[in-house]
Short mmCIF file of C-alpha atoms in Angstrom, two decimals:
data_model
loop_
_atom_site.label_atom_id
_atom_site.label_comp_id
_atom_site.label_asym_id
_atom_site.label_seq_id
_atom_site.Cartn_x
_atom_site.Cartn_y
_atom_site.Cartn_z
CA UNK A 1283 92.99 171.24 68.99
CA UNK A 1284 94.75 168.51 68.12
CA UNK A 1285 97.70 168.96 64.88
CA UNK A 1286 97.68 166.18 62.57
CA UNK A 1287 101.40 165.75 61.17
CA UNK A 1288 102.12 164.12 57.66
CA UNK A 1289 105.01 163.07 56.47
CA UNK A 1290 107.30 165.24 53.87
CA UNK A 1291 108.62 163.35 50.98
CA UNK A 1292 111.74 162.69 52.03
CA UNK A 1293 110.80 161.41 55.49
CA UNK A 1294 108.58 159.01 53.43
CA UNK A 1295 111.29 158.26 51.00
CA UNK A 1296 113.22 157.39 53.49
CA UNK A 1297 111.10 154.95 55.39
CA UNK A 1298 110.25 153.31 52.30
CA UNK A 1299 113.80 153.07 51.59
CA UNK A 1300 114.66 151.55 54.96
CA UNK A 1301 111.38 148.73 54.48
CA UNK A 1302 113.22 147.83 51.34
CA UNK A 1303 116.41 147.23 52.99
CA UNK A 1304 115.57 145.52 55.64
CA UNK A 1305 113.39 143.00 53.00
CA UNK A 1306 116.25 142.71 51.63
CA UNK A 1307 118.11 141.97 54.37
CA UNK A 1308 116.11 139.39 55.88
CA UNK A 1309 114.96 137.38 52.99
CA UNK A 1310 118.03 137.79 50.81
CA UNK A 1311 117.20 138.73 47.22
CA UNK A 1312 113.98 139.86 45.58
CA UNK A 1313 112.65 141.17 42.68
CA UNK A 1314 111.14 144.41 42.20
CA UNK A 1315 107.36 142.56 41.96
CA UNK A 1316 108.02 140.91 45.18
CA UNK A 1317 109.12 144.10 46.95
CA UNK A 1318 105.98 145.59 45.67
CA UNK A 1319 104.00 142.25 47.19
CA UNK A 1320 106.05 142.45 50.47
CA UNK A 1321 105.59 146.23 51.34
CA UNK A 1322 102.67 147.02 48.87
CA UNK A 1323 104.16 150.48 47.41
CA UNK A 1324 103.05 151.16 44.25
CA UNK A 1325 105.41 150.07 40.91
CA UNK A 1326 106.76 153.65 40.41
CA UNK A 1327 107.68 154.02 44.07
CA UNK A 1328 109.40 150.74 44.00
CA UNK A 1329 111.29 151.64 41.13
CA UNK A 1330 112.38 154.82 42.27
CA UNK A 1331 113.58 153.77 45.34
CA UNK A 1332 115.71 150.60 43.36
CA UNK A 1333 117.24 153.36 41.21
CA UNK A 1334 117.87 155.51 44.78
CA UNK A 1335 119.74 152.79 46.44
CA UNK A 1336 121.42 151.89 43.49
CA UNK A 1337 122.97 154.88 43.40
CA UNK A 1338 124.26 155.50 46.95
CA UNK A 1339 125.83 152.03 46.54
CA UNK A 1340 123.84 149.66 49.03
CA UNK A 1341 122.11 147.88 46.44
CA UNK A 1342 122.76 146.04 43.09
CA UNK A 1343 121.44 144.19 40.29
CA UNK A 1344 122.58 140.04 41.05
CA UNK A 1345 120.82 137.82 38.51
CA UNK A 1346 117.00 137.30 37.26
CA UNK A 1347 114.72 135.01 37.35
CA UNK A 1348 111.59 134.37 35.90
CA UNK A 1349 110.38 132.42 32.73
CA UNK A 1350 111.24 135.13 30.06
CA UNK A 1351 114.61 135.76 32.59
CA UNK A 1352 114.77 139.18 31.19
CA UNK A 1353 113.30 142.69 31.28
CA UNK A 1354 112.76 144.79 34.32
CA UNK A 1355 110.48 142.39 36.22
CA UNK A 1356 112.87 139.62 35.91
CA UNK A 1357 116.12 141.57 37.74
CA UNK A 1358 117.06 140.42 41.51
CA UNK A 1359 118.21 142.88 43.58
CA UNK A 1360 120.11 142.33 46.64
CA UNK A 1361 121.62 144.45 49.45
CA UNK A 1362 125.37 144.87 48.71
CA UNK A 1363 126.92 143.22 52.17
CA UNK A 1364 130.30 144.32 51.43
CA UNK A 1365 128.96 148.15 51.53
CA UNK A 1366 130.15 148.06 55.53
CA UNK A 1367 132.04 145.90 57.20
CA UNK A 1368 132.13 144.99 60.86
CA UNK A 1369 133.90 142.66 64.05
CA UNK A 1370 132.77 141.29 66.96
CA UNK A 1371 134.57 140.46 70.00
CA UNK A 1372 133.77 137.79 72.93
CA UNK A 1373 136.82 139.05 75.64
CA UNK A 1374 137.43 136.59 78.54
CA UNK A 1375 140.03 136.75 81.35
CA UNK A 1376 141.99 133.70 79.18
CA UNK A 1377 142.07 135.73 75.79
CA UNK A 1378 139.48 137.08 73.05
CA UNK A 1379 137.53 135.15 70.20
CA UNK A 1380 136.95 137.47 67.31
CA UNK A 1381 134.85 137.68 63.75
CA UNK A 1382 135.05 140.11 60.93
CA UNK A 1383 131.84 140.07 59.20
CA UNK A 1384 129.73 142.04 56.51
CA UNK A 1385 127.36 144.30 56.93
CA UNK A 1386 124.67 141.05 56.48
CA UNK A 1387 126.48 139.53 59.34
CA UNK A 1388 127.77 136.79 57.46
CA UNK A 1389 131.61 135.65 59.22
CA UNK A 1390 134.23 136.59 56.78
CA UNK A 1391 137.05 135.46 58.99
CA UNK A 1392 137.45 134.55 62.80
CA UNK A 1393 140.51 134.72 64.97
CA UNK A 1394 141.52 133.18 68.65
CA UNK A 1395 143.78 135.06 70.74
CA UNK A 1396 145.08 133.13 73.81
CA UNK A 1397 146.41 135.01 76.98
CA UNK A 1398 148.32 133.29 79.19
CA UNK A 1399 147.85 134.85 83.13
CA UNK A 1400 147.76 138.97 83.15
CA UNK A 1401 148.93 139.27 80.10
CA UNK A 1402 152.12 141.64 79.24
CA UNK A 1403 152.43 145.22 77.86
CA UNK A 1404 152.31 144.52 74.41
CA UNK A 1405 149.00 142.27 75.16
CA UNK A 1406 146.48 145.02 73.74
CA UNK A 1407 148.64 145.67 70.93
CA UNK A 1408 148.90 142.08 69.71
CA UNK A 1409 145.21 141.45 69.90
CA UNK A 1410 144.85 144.67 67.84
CA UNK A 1411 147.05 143.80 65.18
CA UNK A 1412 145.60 139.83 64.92
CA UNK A 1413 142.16 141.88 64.19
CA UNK A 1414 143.67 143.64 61.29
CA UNK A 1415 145.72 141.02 59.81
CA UNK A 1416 142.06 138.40 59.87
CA UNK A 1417 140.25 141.58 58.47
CA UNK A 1418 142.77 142.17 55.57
CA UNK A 1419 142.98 138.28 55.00
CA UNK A 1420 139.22 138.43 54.02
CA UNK A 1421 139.47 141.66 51.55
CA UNK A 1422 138.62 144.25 54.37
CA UNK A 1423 140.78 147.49 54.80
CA UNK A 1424 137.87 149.28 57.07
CA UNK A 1425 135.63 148.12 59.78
CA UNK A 1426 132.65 150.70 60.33
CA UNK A 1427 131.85 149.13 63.70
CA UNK A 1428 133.40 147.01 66.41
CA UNK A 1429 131.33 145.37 69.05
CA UNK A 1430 132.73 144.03 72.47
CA UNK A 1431 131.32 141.58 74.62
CA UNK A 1432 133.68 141.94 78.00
CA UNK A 1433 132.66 140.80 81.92
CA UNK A 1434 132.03 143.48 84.12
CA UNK A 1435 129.41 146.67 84.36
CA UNK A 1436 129.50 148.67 81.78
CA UNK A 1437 128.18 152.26 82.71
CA UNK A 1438 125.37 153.20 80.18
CA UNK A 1439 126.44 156.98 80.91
CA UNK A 1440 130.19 156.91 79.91
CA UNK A 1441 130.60 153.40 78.53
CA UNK A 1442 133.63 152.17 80.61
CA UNK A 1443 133.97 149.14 81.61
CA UNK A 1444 134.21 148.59 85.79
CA UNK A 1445 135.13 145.44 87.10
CA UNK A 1446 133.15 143.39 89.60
CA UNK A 1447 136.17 141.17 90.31
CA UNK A 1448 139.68 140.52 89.36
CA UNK A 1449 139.38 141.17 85.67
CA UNK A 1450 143.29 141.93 83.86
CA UNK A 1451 144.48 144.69 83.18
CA UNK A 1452 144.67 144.28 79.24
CA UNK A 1453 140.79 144.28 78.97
CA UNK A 1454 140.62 148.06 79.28
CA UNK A 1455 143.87 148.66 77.72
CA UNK A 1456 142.14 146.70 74.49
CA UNK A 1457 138.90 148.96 74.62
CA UNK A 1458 141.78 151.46 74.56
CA UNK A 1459 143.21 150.58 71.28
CA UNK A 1460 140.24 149.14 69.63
CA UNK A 1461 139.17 153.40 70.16
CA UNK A 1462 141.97 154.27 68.28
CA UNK A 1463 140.95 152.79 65.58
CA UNK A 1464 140.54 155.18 61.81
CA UNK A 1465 136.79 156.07 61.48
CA UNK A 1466 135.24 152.84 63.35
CA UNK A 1467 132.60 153.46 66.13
CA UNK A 1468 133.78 150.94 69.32
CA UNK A 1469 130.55 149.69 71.23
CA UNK A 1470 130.96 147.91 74.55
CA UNK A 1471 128.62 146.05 76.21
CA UNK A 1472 128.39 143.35 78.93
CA UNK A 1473 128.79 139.84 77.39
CA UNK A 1474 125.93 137.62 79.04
CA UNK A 1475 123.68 141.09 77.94
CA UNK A 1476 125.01 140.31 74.46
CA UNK A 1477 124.11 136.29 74.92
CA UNK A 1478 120.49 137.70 75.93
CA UNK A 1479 120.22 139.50 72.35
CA UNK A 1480 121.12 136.55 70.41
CA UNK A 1481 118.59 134.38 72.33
CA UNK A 1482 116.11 137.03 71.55
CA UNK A 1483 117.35 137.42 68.21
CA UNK A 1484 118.12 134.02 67.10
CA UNK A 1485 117.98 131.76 69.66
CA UNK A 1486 115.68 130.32 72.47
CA UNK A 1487 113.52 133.44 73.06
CA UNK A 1488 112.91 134.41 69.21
CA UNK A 1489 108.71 134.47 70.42
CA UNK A 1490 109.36 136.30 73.50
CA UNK A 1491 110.06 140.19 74.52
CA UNK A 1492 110.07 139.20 78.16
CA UNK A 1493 112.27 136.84 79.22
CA UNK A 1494 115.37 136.49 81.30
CA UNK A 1495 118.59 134.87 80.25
CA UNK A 1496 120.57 133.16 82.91
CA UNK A 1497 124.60 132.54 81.84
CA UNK A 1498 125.58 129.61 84.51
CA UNK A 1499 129.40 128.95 83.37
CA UNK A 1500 132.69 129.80 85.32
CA UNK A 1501 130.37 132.30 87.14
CA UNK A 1502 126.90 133.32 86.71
CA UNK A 1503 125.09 136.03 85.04
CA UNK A 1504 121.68 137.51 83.33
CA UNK A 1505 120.31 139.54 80.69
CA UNK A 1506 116.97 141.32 81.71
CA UNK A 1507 115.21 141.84 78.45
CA UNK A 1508 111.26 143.49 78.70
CA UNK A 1509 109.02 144.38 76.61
CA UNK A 1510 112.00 144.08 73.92
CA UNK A 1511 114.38 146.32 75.16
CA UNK A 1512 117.95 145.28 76.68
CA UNK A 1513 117.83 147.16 80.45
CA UNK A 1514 121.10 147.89 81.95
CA UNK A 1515 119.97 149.56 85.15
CA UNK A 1516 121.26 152.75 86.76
CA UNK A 1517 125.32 151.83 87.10
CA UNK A 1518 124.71 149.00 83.99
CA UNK A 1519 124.90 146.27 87.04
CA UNK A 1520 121.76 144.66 85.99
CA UNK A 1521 122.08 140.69 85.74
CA UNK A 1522 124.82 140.77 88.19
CA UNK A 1523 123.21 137.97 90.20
CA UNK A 1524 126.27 136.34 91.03
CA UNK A 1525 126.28 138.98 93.79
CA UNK A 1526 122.56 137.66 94.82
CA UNK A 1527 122.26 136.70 98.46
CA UNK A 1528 120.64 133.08 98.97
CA UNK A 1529 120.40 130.36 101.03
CA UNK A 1530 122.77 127.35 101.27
CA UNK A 1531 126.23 129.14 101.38
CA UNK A 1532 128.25 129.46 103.82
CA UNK A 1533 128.55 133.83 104.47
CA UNK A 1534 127.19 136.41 102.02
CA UNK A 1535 129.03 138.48 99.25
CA UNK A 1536 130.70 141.52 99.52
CA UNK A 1537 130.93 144.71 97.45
CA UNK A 1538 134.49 143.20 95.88
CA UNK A 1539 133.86 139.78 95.68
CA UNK A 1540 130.72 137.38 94.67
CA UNK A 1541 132.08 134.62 96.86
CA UNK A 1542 128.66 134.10 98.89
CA UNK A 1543 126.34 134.92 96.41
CA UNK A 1544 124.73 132.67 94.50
CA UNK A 1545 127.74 132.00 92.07
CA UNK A 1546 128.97 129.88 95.12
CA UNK A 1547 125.99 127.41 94.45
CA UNK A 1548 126.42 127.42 90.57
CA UNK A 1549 129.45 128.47 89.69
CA UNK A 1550 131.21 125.98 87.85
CA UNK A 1551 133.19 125.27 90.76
CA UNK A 1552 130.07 124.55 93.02
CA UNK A 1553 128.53 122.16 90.09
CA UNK A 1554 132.01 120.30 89.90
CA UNK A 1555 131.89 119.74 94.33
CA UNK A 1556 128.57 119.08 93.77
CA UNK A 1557 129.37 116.06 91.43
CA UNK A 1558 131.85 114.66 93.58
CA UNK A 1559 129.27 115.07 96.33
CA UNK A 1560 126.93 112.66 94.47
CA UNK A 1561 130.04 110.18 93.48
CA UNK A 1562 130.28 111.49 89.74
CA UNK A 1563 134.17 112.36 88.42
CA UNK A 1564 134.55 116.00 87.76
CA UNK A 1565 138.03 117.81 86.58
CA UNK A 1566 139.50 118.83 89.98
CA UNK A 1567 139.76 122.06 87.84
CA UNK A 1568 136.12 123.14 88.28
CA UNK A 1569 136.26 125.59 85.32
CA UNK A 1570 133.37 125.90 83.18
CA UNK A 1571 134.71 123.16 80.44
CA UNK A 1572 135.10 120.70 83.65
CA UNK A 1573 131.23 121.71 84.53
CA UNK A 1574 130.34 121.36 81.25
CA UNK A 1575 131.44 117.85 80.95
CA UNK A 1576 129.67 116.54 83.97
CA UNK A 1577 126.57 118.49 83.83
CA UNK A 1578 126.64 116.80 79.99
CA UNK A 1579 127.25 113.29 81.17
CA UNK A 1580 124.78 113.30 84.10
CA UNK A 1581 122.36 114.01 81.16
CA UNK A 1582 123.20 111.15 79.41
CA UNK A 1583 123.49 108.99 82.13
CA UNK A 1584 120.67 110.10 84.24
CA UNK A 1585 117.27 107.42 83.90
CA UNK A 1586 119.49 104.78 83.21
CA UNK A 1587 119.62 101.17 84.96
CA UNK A 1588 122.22 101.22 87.97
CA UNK A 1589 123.45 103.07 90.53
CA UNK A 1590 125.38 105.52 88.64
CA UNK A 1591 121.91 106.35 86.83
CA UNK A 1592 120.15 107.12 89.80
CA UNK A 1593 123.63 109.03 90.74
CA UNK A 1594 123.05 111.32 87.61
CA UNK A 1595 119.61 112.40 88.80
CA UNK A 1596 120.09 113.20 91.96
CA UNK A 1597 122.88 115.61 91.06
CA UNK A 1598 121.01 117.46 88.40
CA UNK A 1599 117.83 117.40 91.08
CA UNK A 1600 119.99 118.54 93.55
CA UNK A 1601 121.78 121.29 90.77
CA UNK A 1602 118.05 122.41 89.09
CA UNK A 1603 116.93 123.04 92.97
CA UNK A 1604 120.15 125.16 92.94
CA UNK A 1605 119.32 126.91 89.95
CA UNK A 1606 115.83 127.43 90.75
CA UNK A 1607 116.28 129.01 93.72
CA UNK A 1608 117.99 132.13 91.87
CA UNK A 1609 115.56 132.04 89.35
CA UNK A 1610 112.73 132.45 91.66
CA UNK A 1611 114.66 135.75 93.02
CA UNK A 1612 114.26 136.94 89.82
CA UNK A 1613 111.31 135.63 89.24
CA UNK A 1614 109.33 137.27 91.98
CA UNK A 1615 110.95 140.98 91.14
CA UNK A 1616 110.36 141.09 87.17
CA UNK A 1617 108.09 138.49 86.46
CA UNK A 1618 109.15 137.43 82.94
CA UNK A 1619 107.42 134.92 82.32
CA UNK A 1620 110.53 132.92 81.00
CA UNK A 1621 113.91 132.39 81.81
CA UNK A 1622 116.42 130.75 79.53
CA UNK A 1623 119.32 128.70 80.88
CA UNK A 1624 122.68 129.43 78.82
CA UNK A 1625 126.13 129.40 79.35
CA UNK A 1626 128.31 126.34 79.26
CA UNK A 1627 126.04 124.71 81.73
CA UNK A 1628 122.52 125.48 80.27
CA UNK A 1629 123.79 124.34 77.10
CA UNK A 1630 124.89 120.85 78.62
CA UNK A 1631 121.82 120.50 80.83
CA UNK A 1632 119.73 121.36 77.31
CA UNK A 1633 115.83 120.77 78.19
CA UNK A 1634 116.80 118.14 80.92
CA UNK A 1635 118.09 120.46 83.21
CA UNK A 1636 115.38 123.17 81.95
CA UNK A 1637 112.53 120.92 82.75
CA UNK A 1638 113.74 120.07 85.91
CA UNK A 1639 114.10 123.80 87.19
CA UNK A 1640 110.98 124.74 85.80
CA UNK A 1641 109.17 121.72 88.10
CA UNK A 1642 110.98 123.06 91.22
CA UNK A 1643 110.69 127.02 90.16
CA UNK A 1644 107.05 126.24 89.82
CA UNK A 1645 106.48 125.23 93.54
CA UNK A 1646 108.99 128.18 94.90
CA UNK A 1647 107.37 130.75 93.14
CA UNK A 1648 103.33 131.94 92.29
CA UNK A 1649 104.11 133.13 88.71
CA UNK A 1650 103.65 131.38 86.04
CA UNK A 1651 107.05 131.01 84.53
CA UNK A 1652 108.34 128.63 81.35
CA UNK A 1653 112.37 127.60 81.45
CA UNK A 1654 113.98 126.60 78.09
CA UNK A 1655 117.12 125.36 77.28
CA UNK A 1656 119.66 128.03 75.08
CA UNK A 1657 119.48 127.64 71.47
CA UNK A 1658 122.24 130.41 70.40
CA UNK A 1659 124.94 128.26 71.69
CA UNK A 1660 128.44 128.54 72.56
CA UNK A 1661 129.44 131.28 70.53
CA UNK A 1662 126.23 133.33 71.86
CA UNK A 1663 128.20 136.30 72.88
CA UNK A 1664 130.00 136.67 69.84
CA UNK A 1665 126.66 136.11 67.70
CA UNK A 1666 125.04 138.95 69.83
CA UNK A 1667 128.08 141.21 69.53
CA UNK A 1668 127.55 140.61 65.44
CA UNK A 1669 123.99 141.23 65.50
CA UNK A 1670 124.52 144.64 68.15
CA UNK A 1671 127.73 146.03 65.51
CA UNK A 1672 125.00 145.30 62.39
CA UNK A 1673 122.44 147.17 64.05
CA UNK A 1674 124.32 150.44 64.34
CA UNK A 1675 125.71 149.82 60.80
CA UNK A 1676 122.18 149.79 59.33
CA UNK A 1677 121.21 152.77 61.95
CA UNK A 1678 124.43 155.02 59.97
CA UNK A 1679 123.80 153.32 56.31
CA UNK A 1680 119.63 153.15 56.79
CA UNK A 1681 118.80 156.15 58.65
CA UNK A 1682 117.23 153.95 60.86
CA UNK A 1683 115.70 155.38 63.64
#
């Protein structure tokens, strides 16, 4: 015999209460007919549940509109984004980008914090204290929730951070401090994992809840996202395909290092000998700017008359074969159906280089498989961190599941 479970009034009250919020949310502010017309509750249920979140603080009164502009019917209500604040960090081995934002995600305030080499002692501490100062510049005394983007595996079970190379020292000592913050929840996650959510979110992949995310900058990375959930993986190593072992380099990776892998055929380094190889200038530097700045001139230059035209395309042939071969590792195992080029270099290659690797994915692999071009752009981590702090805000503040 099967039981058939309804729900009490205050479980109902409270999904109704969490529709309205996220309308409200989404669309910005609405009247109490167009809530009705958006989540088709009856009048007296919409009212009540105005008056409830009224009351606890998450929702006001802004304006009206209408052609009498007064009376019940005419009142806009919006969600009150300064009920919660939050900040969202993008940590690399050079320093830390930051954002202080409302609980809408709109950026209040944003702060760069360079670190020269390994940093020093007080390294954590000074990052700390630049957070505070840019959230009490923009009115905020409290942040409910910080998110961190940071390289590395970051172990679903106990949430540390372990490094899969030479990461400083200061990057745990931050996590460190960030905890010790007064009443404000510290969530860590991988950074490219945090790219893949703003793709999904707001980016390239907005249609899709398969797809992978491939970061190609200084090194290389991926989000796995399926069926619309983030997976991590048993240790939180999934993505960590700079470790993958493929043809054309010169020895295979180790446990400690990625040198090998496939980050040795497009790392930023590679892509920079790679130019060279094809007579394009690249920064002897072969960073991820340096990669950038070929990959995005080869794209402008490539299909033009001349020899440095025909230059261009063979190197981003030769670099989308490099790219596709990785892919097609993927590919073969998960079967997304897409894969989205980001990172530094996906963002210079834009659908150029996409269109290229999905021509050579498609004859290395029997699965169907579309490429695209990042949309979320260069501050993708930091966008996903914002969107990944907001969601446990609204999770506390919402009662969302």
């Amino acid at each position: 015999m099967t039981t058939v479970r309804t729900a009490t009034p205050s479980t109902a009250r409270a999904i109704n209460d969490r529709l309205a919020l996220n309308l409200l949310l989404e669309q910005g502010p609405l009247t109490a007919t167009e809530l009705r017309d958006l989540t088709g509750l009856s009048r007296p249920t919409v009212a009540d549940l105005l008056e409830r979140l009224q009351r606890t603080g998450l929702v006001a009164v802004v304006g009206e509109r209408g052609e009498q502009r007064r009376g019940p019917n005419a009142r806009v209500y919006a969600l009150v984004a300064s009920r919660a604040h939050i900040a969202a960090f993008d940590v690399r081995s050079g320093g830390v980008s930051l954002v202080v934002a409302d609980l809408a995600g709109h950026a209040l305030a944003t702060a760069e914090v360079p670190v020269q080499g390994e940093g020093g002692p007080d390294t954590a501490a000074a990052i700390t204290a630049t957070l505070r100062e840019t959230a009490r510049g923009a009115g905020v005394e409290r942040l409910h929730t910080v998110a961190v983007g940071a390289p590395g595996l970051v172990d679903p079970g106990t949430g540390r951070l372990q490094s899969t190379g030479n990461l400083p020292g200061w990057h745990a000592e931050l996590l460190a401090a960030l905890r010790e913050l007064p009443g404000t929840e510290v969530i860590l996650e991988n950074e490219v994992n945090l790219a893949g959510r703003a793709e999904h979110r707001v980016g390239a992949a907005r249609d899709r809840d398969t797809f992978v995310l491939m970061w190609l900058g200084h090194s290389v990375g991926a989000a796995v996202m399926l069926d619309g959930r983030l997976r991590r993986g048993f240790s939180g190593g999934t993505g960590e395909i700079c470790f993958l072992p493929v043809p054309g380099t010169v020895g295979l990776p180790r446990a400690d290092s990625c040198e090998g892998g496939f980050h040795d055929l497009v790392g930023s380094a590679a892509i920079c000998v790679l130019a060279r190889e094809h007579g394009l200038p690249a920064d002897p530097a072969g960073d991820a700017p340096a990669a950038e700045a070929v990959v995005r001139t080869a794209v402008a230059t490539a299909g033009g008359q001349g020899e440095e035209g025909r230059a261009a395309g063979r190197f981003l042939d030769e670099l989308a074969e490099r790219i596709a071969i990785g892919a097609a590792s993927v590919c073969v195992v998960l079967d997304p159906g897409c894969v989205v080029l980001g990172g530094e270099i996906g963002r210079a290659g834009g659908p150029e280089l996409a269109g290229r690797v999905e021509r050579r994915l498609a004859r290395l692999s029997p699965l169907s498989t579309e490429v695209r071009a990042g949309t979320a752009g260069g501050g993708a981590v930091l966008a996903g961190a914002v969107l990944t702090a907001g969601d446990a805000v609204r999770r506390d503040l919402f009662g969302e599941p």
